[in-house]
C-alpha positions as CSV (number, residue, x, y, z in Angstrom):
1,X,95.2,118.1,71.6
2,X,91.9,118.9,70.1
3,X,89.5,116.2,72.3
4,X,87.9,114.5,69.3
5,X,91.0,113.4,67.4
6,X,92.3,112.7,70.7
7,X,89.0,110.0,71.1
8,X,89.4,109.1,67.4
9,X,93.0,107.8,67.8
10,X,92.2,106.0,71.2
11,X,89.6,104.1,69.1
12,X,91.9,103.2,66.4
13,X,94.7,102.0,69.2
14,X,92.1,100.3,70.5
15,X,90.7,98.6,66.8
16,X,94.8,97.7,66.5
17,X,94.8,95.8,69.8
18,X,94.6,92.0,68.7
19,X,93.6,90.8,71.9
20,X,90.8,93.6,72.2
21,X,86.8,93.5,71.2
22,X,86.4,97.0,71.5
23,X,83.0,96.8,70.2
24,X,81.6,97.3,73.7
25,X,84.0,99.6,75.1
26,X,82.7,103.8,75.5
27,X,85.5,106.0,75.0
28,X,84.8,109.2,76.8
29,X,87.4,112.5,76.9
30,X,87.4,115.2,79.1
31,X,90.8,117.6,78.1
32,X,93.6,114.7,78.6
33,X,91.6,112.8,81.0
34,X,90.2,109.3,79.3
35,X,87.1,107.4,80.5
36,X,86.7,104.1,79.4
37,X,83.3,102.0,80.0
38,X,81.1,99.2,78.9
39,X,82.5,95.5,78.9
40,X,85.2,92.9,77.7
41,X,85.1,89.3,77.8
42,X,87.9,88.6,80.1
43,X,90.7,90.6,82.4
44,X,93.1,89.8,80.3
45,X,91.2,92.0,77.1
46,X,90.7,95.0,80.0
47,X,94.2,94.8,80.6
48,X,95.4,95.0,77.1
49,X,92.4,97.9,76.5
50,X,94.0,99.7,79.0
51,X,97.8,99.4,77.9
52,X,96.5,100.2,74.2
53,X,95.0,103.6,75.7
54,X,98.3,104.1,77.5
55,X,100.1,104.2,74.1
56,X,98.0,107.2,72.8
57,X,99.5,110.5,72.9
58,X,98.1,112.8,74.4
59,X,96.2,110.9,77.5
60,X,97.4,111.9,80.9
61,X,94.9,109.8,82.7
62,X,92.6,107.3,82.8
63,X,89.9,106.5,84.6
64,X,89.0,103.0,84.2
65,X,84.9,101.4,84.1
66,X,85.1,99.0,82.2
67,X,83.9,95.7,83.5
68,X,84.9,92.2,82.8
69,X,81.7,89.8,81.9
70,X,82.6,86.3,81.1
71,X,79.4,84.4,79.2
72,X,77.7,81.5,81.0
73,X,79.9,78.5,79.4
74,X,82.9,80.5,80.9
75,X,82.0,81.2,83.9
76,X,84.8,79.7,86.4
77,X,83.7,78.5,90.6
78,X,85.5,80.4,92.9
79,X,87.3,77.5,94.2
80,X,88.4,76.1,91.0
81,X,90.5,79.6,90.5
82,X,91.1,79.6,93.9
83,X,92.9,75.8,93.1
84,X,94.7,77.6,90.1
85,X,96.3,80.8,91.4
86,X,97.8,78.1,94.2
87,X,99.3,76.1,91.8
88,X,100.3,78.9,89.0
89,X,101.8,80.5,92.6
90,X,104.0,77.6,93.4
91,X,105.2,77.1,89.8
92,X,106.6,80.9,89.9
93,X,110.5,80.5,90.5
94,X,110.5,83.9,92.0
95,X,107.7,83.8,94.2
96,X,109.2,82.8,97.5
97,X,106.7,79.1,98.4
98,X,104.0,79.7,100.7
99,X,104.4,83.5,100.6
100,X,101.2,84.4,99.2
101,X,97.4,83.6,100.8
102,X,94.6,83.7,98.1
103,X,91.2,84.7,98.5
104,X,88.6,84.5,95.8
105,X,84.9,86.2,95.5
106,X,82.9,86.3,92.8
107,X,85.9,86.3,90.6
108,X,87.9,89.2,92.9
109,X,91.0,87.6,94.1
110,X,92.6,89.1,96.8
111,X,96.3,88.6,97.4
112,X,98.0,88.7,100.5
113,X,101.1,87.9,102.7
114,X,105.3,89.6,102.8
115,X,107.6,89.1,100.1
116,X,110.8,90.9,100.2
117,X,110.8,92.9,96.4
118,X,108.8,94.2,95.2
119,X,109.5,92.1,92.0
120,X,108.0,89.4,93.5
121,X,104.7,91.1,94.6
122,X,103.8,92.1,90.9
123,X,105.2,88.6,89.7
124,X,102.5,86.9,91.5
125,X,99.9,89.7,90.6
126,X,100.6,88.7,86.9
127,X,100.4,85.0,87.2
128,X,96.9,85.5,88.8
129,X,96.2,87.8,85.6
130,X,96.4,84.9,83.4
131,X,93.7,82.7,84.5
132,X,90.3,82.5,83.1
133,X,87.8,83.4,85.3
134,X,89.3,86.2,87.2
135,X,87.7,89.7,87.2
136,X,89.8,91.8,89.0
137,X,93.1,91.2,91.3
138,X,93.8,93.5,94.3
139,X,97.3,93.0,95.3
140,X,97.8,93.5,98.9
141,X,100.9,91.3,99.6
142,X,103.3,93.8,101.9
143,X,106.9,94.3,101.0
144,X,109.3,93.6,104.4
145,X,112.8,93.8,102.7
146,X,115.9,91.8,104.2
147,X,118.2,94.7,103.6
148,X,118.6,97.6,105.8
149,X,118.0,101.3,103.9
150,X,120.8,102.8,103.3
151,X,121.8,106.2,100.9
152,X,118.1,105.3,99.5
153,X,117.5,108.6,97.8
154,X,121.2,108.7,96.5
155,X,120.5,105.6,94.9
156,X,117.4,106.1,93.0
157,X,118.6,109.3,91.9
158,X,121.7,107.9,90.2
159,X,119.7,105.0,88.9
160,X,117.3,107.7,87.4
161,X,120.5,109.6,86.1
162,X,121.7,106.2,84.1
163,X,118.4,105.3,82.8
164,X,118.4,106.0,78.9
165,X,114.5,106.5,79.0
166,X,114.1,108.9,82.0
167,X,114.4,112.5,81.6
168,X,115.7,112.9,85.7
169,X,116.5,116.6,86.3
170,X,112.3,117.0,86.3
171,X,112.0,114.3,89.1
172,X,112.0,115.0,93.0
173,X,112.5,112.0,95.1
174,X,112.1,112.2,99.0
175,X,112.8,109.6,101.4
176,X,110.8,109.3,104.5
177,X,111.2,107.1,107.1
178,X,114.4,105.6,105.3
179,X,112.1,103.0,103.4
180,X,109.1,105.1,102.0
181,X,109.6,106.9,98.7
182,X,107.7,109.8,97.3
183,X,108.3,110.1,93.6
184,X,107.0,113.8,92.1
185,X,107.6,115.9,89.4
186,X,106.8,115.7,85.4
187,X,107.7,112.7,83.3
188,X,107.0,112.8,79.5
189,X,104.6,109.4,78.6
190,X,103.7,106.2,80.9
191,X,106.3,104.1,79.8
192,X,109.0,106.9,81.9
193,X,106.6,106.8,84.6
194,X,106.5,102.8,85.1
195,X,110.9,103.3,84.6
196,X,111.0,105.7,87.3
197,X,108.5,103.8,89.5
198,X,110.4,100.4,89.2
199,X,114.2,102.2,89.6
200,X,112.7,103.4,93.0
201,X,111.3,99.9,93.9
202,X,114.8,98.4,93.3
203,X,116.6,100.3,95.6
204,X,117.4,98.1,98.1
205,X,115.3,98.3,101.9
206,X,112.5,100.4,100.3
207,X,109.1,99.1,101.9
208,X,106.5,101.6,99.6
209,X,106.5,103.5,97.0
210,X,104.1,106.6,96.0
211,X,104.2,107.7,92.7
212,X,102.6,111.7,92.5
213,X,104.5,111.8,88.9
214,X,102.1,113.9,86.2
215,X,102.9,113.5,82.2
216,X,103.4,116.2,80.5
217,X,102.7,116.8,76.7
C-alpha cells in the first residue's frame, strides 16, 4: 500500500476514535511499519490510539512514542493510585485476593506476584488501565498454573483448527519445556493474532507464551 494513503487512513481512524485527541499525535510510516509520537491526555486515549491504528489495513507494526501528559489539576500522588489499583484489585472476582503487589512511580505501576491463567494476569492489567493518573502499566505478575502440561501442542492446534477467525494451516506451534509455547508463522490482521495468542494461553499448564506471528497483507 502506497505509504501516504496508508498515513492518510491512520489519521482518519484516528479522527473516528471518540475517545482520541489526535491533535497531538505524529503519524510517521516507513513501508507497513507505523510510528506514532507526541502526547495524549490520559492512558486510556494511548490505548484506544493504538487499537484505532491496529484497525488500519495495511499496518504490520507499530512502534509506539507516544507519551501520556496529564495537566496540573489532574495530576494524581503516587500513593493515591497506589490506594486505587488495591482496591479496583480486590473488587476483581477473578483476580485471586492478595495475588498481586503494586508498585507505583511517577505514574508507572508495576505489577507483580503468581496467578495461575493467564486470564487473570491481563484482568488485573486492565483494571489498573482504568484509573486516572496512570501512565504506563508493566505487567510482570508470573503465571504458575495448577495443572500439569499435558498434549499441550495437540491442544492448541485443535483449538486453532475450531477457531472461526484463525486461518491455522499457516501457524507453527512448538512446545518447549511442556509449558513454554512458541507461536510462528503468518496470520492475516491483529485481531487473528490476539485469537491465536489467547487459544495458546488457555491450554491448560502453559507457563509463557511467545508470539513470533508476522501479518501478512
Amino acid at each position: 500500500m502506497n505509504e501516504l494513503k496508508l498515513r492518510d487512513d491512520i489519521l482518519d481512524e484516528l479522527a473516528y476514535e471518540p475517545i482520541v485527541d489526535p491533535a497531538h499525535i505524529g503519524v510517521a510510516v516507513d513501508h507497513d511499519v507505523v510510528t506514532l509520537t507526541g502526547h495524549v491526555g490520559s492512558y486510556a486515549q494511548k490505548l484506544a490510539a493504538l487499537s484505532a491504528v491496529r484497525r488500519v489495513k495495511g499496518v504490520h507494526g507499530i512502534a509506539d512514542e507516544i507519551e501520556v501528559r496529564y495537566s496540573s489539576d489532574e495530576t494524581t500522588s503516587d500513593d493515591e493510585i497506589a490506594k486505587r489499583a488495591i482496591n479496583v484489585l480486590s473488587w476483581d472476582s477473578v483476580v485471586p485476593g492478595n495475588a498481586i503487589q503494586v508498585t507505583v512511580r511517577n505514574g508507572l505501576v508495576t505489577l507483580t506476584g503468581k496467578v495461575n491463567w493467564y486470564y487473570q494476569k491481563s484482568s488485573a492489567e486492565r483494571d489498573i488501565r482504568r484509573l486516572s493518573g496512570v501512565r504506563s502499566v508493566v505487567n510482570n505478575i508470573e503465571i504458575e498454573p495448577h495443572a500439569k502440561p499435558d498434549n499441550v501442542k495437540k491442544k492448541i492446534e485443535a483449538a486453532l483448527k475450531r477457531h472461526a477467525e484463525i486461518e491455522a494451516k499457516d501457524i507453527r506451534v512448538t512446545v518447549r519445556d511442556d509449558d513454554e509455547v512458541l507461536l510462528e508463522g503468518k496470520v492475516r490482521n491483529w485481531d487473528e493474532k490476539f485469537a491465536v495468542e489467547n487459544a495458546a494461553w488457555s491450554a491448560p499448564g502453559v507457563k509463557n507464551v511467545k508470539d513470533q506471528l508476522t501479518i501478512g497483507s
